[in-house]
Coordinates of C-alpha atoms and ligand atoms in Angstrom, one line a residue:
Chain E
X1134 CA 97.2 90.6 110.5
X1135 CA 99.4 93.3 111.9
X1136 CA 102.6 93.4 110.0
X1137 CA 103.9 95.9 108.6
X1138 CA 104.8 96.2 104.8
X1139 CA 106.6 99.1 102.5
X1140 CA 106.5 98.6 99.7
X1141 CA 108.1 101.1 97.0
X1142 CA 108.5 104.0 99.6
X1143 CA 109.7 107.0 98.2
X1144 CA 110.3 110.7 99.5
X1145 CA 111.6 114.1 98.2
X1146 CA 112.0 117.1 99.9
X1147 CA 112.4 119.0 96.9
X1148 CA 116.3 117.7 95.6
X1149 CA 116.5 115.9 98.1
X1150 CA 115.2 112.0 98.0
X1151 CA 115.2 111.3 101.7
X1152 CA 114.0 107.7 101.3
X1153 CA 114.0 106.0 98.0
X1154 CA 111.9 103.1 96.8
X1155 CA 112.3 101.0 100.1
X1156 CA 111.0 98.1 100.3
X1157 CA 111.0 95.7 103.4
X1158 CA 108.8 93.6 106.2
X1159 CA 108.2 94.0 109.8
X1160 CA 106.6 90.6 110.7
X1161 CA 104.4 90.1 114.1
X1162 CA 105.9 89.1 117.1
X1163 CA 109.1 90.2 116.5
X1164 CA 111.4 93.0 117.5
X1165 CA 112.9 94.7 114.1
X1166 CA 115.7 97.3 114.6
X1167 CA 115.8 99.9 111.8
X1168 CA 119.4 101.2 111.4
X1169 CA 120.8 103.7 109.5
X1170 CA 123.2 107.2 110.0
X1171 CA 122.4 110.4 110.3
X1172 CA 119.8 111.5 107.8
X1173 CA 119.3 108.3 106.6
X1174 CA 115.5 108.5 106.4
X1175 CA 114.6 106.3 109.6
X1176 CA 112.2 109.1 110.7
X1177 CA 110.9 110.0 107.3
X1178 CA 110.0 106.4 107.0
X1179 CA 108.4 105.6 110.2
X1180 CA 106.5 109.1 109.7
X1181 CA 105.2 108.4 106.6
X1182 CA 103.8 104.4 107.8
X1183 CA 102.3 106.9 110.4
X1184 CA 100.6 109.0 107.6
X1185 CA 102.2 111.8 108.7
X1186 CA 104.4 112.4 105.7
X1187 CA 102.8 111.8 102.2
X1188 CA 104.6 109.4 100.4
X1189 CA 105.9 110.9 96.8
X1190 CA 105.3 107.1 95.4
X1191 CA 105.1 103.4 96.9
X1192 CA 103.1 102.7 100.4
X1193 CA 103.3 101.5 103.5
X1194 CA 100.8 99.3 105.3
X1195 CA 99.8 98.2 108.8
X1196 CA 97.7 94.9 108.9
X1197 CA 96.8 95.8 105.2
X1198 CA 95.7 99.4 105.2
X1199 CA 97.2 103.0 105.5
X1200 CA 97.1 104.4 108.6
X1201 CA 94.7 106.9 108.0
X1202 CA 92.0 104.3 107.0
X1203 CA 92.6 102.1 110.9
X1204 CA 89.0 102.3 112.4
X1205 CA 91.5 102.8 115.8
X1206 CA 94.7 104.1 115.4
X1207 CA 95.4 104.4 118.4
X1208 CA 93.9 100.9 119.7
X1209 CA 95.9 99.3 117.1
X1210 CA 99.5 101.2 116.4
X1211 CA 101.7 102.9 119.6
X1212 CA 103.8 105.6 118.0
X1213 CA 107.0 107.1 119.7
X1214 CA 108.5 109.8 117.6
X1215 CA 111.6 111.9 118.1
X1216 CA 109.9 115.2 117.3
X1217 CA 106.6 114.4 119.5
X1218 CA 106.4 117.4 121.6
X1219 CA 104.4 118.0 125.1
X1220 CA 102.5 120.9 126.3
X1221 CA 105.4 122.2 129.2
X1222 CA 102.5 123.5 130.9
X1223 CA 100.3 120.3 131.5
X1224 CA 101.1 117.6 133.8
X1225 CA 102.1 115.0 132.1
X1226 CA 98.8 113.0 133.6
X1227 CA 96.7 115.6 131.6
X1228 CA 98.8 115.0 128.8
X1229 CA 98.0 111.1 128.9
X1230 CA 94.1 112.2 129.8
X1231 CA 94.0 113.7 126.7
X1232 CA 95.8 111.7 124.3
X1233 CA 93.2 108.6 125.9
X1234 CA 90.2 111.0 125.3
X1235 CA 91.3 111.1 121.5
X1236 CA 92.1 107.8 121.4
X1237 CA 88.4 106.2 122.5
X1238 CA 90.8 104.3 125.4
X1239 CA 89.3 104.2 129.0
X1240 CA 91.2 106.7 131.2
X1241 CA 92.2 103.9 133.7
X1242 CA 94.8 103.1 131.2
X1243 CA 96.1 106.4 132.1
X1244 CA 97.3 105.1 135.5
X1245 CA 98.4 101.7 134.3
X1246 CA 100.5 103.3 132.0
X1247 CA 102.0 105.7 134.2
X1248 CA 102.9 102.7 136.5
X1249 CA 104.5 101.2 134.0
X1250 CA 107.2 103.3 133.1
X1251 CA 107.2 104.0 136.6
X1252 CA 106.3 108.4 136.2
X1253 CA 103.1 108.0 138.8
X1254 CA 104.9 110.5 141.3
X1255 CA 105.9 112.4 139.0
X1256 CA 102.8 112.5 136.9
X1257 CA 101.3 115.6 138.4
X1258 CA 104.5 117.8 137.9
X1259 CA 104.5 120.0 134.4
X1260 CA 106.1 118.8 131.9
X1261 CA 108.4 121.7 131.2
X1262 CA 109.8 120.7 134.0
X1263 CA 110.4 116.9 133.0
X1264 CA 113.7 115.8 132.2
X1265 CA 115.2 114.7 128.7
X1266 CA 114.4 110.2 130.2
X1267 CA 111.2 111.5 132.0
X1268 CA 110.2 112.7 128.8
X1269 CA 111.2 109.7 127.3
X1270 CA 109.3 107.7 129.1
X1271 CA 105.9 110.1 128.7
X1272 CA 106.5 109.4 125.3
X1273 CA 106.3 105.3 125.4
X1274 CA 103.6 105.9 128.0
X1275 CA 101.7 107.6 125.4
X1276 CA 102.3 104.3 122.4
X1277 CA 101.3 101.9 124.8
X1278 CA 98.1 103.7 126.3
X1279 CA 95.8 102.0 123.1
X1280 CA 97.3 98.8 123.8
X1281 CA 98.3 98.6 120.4
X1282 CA 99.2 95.3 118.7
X1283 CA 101.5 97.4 116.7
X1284 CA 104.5 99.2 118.3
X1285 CA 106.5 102.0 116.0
X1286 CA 109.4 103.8 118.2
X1287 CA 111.8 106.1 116.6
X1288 CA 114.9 106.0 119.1
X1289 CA 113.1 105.1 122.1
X1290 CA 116.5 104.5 124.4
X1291 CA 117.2 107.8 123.6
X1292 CA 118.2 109.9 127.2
X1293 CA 117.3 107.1 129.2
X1294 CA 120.0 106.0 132.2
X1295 CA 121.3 102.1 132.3
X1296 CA 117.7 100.7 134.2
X1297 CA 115.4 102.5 131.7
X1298 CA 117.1 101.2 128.6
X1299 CA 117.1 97.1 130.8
X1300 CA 113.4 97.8 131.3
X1301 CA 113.2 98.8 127.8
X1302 CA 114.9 96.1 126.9
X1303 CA 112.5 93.3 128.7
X1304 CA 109.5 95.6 127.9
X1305 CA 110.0 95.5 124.0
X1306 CA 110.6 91.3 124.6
X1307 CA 107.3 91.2 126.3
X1308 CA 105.5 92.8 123.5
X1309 CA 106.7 91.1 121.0
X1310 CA 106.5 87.4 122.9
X1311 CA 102.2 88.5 123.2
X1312 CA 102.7 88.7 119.4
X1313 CA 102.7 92.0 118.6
X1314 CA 104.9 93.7 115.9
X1315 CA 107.9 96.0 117.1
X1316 CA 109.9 98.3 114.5
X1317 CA 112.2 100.2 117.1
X1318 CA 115.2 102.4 115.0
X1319 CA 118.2 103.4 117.5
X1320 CA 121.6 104.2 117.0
X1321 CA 122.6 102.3 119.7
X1322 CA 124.3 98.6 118.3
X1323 CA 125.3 97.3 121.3
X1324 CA 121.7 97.5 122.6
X1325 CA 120.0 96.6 119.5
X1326 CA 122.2 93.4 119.3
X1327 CA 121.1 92.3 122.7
X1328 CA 117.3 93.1 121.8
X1329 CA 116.0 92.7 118.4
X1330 CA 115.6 89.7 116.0
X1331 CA 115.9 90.8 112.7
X1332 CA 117.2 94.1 111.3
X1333 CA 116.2 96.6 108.6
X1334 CA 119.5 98.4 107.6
X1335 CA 119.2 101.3 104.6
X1336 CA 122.3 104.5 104.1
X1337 CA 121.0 107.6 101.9
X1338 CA 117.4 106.2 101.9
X1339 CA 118.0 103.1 100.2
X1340 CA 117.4 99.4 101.6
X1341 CA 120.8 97.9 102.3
X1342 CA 119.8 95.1 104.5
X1343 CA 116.6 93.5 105.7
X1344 CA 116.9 90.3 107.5
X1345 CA 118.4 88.0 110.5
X1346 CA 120.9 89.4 112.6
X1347 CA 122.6 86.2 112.0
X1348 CA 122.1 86.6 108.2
X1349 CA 124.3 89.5 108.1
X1350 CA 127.6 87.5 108.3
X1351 CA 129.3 89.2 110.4
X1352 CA 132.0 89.3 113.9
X1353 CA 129.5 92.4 115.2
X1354 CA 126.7 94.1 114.5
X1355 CA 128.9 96.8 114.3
X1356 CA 131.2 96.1 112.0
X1357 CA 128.5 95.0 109.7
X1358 CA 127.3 98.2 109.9
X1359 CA 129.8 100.2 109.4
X1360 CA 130.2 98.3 106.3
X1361 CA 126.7 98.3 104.4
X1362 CA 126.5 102.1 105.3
X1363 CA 130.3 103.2 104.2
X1364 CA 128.9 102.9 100.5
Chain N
X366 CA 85.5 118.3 120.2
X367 CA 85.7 116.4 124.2
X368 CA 89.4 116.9 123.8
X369 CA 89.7 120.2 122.3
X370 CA 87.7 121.6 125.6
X371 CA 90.4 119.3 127.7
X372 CA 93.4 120.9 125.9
X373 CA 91.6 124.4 126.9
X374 CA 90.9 123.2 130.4
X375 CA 94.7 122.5 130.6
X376 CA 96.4 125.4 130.4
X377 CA 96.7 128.9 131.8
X378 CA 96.7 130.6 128.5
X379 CA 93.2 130.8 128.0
X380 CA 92.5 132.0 131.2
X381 CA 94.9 134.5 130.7
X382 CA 93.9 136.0 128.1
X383 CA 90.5 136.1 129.5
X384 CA 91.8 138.0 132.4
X385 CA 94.0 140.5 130.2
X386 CA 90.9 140.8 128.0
X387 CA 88.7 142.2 131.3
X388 CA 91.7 144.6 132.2
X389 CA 91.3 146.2 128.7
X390 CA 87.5 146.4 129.4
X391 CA 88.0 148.1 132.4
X392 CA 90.6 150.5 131.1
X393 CA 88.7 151.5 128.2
X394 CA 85.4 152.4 129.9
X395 CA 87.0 154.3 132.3
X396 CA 88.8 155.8 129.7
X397 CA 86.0 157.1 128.0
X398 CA 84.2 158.7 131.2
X399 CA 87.3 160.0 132.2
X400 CA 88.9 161.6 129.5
X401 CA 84.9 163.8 129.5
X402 CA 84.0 163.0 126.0
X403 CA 81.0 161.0 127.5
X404 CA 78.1 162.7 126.7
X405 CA 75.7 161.5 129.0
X406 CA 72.8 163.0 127.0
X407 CA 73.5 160.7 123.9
X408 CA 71.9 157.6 123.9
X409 CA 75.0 155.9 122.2
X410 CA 77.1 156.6 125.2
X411 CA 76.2 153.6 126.9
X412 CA 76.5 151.8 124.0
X413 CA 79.7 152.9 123.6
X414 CA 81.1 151.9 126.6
X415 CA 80.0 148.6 126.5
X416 CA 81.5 148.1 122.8
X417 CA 84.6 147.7 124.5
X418 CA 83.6 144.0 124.9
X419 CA 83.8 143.7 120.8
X420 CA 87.0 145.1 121.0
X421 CA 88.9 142.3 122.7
X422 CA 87.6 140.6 120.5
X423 CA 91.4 140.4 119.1
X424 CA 91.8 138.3 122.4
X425 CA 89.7 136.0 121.1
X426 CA 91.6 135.6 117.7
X427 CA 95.0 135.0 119.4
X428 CA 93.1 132.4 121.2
X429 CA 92.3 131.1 118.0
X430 CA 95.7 131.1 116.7
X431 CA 96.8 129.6 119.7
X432 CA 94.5 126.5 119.0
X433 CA 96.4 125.5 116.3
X434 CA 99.1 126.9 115.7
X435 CA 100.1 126.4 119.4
X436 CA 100.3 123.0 119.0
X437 CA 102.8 123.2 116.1
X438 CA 105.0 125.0 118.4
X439 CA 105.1 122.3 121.3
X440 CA 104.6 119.8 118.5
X441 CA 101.6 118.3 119.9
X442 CA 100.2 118.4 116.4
X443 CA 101.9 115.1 115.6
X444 CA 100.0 113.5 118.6
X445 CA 96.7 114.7 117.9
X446 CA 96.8 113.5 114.1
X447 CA 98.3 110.3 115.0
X448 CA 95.0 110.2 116.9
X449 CA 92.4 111.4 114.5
X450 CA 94.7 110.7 110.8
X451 CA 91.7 112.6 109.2
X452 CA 92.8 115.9 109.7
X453 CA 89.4 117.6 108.3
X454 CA 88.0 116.8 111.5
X455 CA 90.6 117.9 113.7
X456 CA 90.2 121.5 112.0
X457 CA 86.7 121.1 111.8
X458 CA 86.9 120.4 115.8
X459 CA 88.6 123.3 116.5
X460 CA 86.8 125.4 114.3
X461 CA 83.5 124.0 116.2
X462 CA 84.9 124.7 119.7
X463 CA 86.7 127.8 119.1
X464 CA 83.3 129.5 118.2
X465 CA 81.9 128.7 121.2
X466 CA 84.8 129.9 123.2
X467 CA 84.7 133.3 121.3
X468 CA 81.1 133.3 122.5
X469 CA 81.4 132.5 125.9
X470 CA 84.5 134.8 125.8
X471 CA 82.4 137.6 124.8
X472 CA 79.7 136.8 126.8
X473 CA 82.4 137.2 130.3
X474 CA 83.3 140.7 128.3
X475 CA 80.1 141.9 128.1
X476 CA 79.6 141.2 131.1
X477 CA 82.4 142.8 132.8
X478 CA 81.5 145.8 130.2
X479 CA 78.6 146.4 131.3
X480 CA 79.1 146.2 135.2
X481 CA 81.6 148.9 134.4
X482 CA 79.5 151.2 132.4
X483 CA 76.7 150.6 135.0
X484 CA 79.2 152.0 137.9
X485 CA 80.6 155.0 135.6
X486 CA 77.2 156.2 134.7
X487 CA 76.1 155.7 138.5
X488 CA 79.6 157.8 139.2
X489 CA 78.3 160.9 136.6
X490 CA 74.6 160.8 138.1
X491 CA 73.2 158.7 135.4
X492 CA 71.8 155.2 135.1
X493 CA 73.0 152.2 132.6
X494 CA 68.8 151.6 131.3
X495 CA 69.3 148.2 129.6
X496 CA 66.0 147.6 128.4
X497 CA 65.6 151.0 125.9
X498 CA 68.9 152.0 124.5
X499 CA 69.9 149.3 122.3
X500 CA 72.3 148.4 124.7
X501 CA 71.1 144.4 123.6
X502 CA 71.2 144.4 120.5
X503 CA 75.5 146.2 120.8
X504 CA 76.1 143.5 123.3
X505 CA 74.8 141.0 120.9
X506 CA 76.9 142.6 118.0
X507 CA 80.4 141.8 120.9
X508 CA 79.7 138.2 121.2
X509 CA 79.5 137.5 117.3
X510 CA 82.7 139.5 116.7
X511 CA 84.6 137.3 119.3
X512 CA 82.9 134.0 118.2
X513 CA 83.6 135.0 114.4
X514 CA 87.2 136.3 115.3
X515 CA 88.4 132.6 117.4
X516 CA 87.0 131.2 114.2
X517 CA 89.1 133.2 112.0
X518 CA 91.9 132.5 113.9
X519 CA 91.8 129.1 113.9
X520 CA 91.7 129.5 110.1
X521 CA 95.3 131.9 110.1
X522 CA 97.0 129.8 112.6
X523 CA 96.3 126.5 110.0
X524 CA 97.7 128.7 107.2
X525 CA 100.9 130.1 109.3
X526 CA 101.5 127.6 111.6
X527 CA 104.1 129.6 113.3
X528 CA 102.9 131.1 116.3
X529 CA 105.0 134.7 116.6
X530 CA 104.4 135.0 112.8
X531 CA 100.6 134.5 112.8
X532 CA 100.1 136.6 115.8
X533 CA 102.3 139.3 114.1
X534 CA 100.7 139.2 110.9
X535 CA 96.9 139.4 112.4
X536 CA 98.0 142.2 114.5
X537 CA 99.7 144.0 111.9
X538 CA 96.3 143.5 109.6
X539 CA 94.5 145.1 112.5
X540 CA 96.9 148.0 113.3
X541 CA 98.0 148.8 110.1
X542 CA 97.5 146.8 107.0
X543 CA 93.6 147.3 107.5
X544 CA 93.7 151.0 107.7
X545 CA 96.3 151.1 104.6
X546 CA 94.0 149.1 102.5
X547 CA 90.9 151.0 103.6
X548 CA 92.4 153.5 102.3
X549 CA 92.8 152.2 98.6
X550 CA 90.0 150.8 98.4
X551 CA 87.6 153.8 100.0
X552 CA 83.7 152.5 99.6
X553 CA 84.7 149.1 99.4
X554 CA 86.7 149.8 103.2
X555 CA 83.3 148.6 104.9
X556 CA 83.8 145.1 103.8
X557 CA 87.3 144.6 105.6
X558 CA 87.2 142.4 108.8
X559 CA 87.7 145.0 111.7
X560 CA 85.4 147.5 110.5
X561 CA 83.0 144.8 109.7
X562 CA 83.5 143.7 113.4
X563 CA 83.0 147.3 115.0
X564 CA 79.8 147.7 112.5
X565 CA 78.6 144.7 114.2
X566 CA 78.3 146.4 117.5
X567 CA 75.3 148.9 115.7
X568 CA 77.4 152.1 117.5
X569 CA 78.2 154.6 114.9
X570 CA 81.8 155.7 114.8
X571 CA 82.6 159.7 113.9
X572 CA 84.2 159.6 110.5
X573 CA 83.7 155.7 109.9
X574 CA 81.8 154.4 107.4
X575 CA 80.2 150.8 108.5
X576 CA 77.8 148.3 107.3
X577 CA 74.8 148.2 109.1
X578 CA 74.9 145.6 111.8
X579 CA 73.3 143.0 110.2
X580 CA 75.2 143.2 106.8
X581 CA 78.1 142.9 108.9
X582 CA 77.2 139.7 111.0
X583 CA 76.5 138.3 107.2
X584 CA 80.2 139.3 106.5
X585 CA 82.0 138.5 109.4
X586 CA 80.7 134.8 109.4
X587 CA 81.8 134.6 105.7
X588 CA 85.1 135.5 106.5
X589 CA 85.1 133.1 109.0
X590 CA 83.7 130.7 106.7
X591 CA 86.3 131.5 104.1
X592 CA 89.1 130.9 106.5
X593 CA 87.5 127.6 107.6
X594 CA 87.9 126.2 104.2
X595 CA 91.2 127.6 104.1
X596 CA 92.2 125.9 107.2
X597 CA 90.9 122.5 106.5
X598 CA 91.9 122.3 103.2
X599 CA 95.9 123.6 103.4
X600 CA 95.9 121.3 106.7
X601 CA 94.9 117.9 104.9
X602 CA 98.0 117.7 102.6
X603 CA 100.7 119.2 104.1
X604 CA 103.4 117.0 105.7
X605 CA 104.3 116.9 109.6
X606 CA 107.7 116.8 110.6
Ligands
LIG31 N1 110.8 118.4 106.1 C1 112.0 118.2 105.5 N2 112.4 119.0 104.5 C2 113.5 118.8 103.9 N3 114.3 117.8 104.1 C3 114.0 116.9 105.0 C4 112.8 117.1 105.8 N4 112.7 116.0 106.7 C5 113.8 115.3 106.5 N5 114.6 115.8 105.5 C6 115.9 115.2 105.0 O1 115.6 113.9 104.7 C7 116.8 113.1 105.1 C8 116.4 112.0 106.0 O2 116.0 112.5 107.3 P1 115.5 111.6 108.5 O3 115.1 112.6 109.6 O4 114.5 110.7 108.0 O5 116.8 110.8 108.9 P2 117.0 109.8 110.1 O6 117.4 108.5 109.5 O7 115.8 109.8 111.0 O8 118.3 110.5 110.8 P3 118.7 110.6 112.4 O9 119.4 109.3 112.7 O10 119.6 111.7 112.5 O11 117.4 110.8 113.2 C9 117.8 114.1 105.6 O12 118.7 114.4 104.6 C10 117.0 115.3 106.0 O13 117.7 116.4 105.9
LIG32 MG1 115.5 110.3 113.0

């Protein structure tokens, strides 16, 4: 059991309801994009699953609990967020050597990850001096050190060239074809067409769309879109 | 608390402030046998000098501050509770660790303190006699102040979160606001945090009224106690973003 459900979600910045009583599903082994504009309430969602944000009313579980009650959070959900920052004056190996010390993972996984999203020689630079992809890719090294069965990114493809977002591409697949549950938001159609299977769309905080990308009935993803979010 | 020390171990801050902390040692022994108002026949005059390690002990509350509200600045703060979701602990961590790093940052102080004192006094003819002045028990008084202080700031960078801010703000306390108050509230003045801290070190000040050293250890660790609460409980609710 490692979906993801939200049920009710609310949030209020004072007058402001940033998300408002969402409701959807993120099923296992599966890649769901989660689309919206600007200030939609992608981030304030995915931070509040996180347990970041407190909810003003409704939940939203991972495999059945919050996220503050996982025995391993990091073991069991990888987390990408756009605001995630780095110590510019740590390596970005130290970085990783840390995060695996809080996270109870072995700190072998440090290297394999840093293999994977291919930062070994730079891994010993300081990450100040990292560039907007290399810090990108720090970041998804970082949700994948736990080897989570759960995968939460918020705009992963963002700053990464034309090979990062293909190797994105096939490294989301891979996850999700071991069974594990992917919620990826991006702003980027044309990728997310080629990548995900099913698609959570909401505009001003509220669920407009939650299903198939076939479902939505439409020439493009685009145009679909355009349309649920135009109010 | 393994990954606290690792954050330390990371960076050049700590070590920096460390360093700047040894140059202020320096300077303000050698200010005090320079400028001639050591009187080599009082037995506080050794005592004195090596004070200066309680001093920087304002070193140790930046460090403090740092801890946490260091990693709001960078942001790191969303990666170390998406590790540990109950925040109580992370607090309670840092809280934990910082202490120990005020001690072993006033432990390097006293150290340099001393070795500086022990040259001065060999400079004016004298000897630095460890064993019979009390110089111990002053030493003794340093280390709590920094440990007390790096728990205390912990606490005010939980509270402000901004790193320029809560540095300004304790400074300002220290500089100013302290003094003002001490003012107001005249007897009571004792029972603030920097006079508390410089009562800890058993010298007595000319025109200062202090607690006597042990009444002030009591204080100081209630103040850091307070601000432990503080820090733990603000922390717990407040949203990350
Ligand atoms: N801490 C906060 N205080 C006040 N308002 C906030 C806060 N965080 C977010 N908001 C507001 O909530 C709304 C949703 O923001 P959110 O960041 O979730 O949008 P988003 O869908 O991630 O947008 P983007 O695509 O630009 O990243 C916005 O109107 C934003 O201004
Ligand atoms: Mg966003």
């Amino acid at each position: 059991m490692t979906d993801i459900s939200v049920r009710g979600l609310t949030k209020r910045f004072g007058p402001v309801t940033a998300v408002d009583d969402l409701t959807f599903d993120v099923p296992a082994g599966r890649i769901t994009g989660f689309l919206g504009p600007n200030g939609a309430g992608k981030t304030t969602t995915l931070r509040m699953a996180l347990g970041l944000i407190t909810p003003s009313a409704g939940t939203a579980l991972i495999g059945g609990r919050r996220y503050a009650e996982l025995p391993h959070p990091r073991r069991s959900v990888g987390a990408l967020l756009e605001a995630t920052g780095f110590h510019p004056g740590r390596s970005g190996r130290d970085h990783l050597r840390i995060l695996a010390s809080t996270a109870d993972v072995d700190s072998g996984r440090v290297e394999a990850v840093l293999e994977l999203v291919e930062l070994t020689s730079a891994a010993d630079r300081r990450v100040g001096g990292y560039s907007l992809g290399m810090r990108q890719r720090l970041g998804l090294a970082a949700a994948l050190l736990g080897d989570p069965r759960v995968l939460v990114l918020d705009e992963p493809a963002n700053g990464l060239d034309p090979a990062g977002m293909a190797w994105l591409r096939r490294l989301l697949r891979d996850l999700a074809a071991e069974g594990r549950t992917v919620l990826v938001s991006s702003h980027v159609l044309s990728e997310v067409a080629q990548t995900v299977d099913q698609v959570v769309i909401i505009n001003n905080g509220v669920l407009r769309y939650a299903g198939t990308l076939d479902g939505l009935g439409s020439d493009s993803l685009e145009a679909a879109f355009l349309e649920l979010t135009s109010r | 608390m393994r990954t606290e020390i690792l954050k330390l171990r990371t960076t050049r801050t700590p070590v920096m402030l460390l360093a700047a902390a040894q140059l202020v040692i320096l300077a303000g022994v050698s200010g005090l046998f320079v400028s001639g108002d050591a009187d080599l026949a009082d037995p506080f005059t050794a005592r004195r000098a090596v004070a200066h390690a309680g001093l920087v002990s304002i070193f140790s509350l930046i460090l403090g501050i740092l801890a946490v509200a260091g990693e709001y600045r960078h942001k790191t703060i969303t990666d170390t509770y998406l590790s540990t979701p109950r925040r109580g602990r992370v607090v309670a961590a840092k809280l934990g660790v910082y202490a120990v790093v005020g001690v072993l940052f006033g432990v390097i102080s006293s150290v340099t303190a001393v070795a500086a004192t022990a040259i001065w006094l060999t400079v004016k003819d004298g000897s630095l006699d460890l064993a019979s002045t009390g110089v111990w028990s002053t030493l003794a008084g340093c280390v709590a102040w920094n440990a007390c202080f790096a728990a205390v700031g912990v606490g005010i960078g939980a509270l402000i979160r901004n790193v320029i801010a809560a540095v300004a703000v304790a400074l300002a306390w220290l500089a100013l606001i302290e003094g003002i108050v001490g003012q107001l509230v005249g007897d009571l003045g004792r029972w603030l945090p920097f006079r508390s801290g410089q009562a800890l070190e058993g010298v007595p000040f000319p025109g200062v009224d202090l607690l006597p050293q042990w009444g002030a250890a009591f204080v100081l660790a209630t103040y850091a106690a307070i601000f432990a609460l503080v820090a733990v409980s603000t922390t717990v609710r407040r949203d990350v973003s």
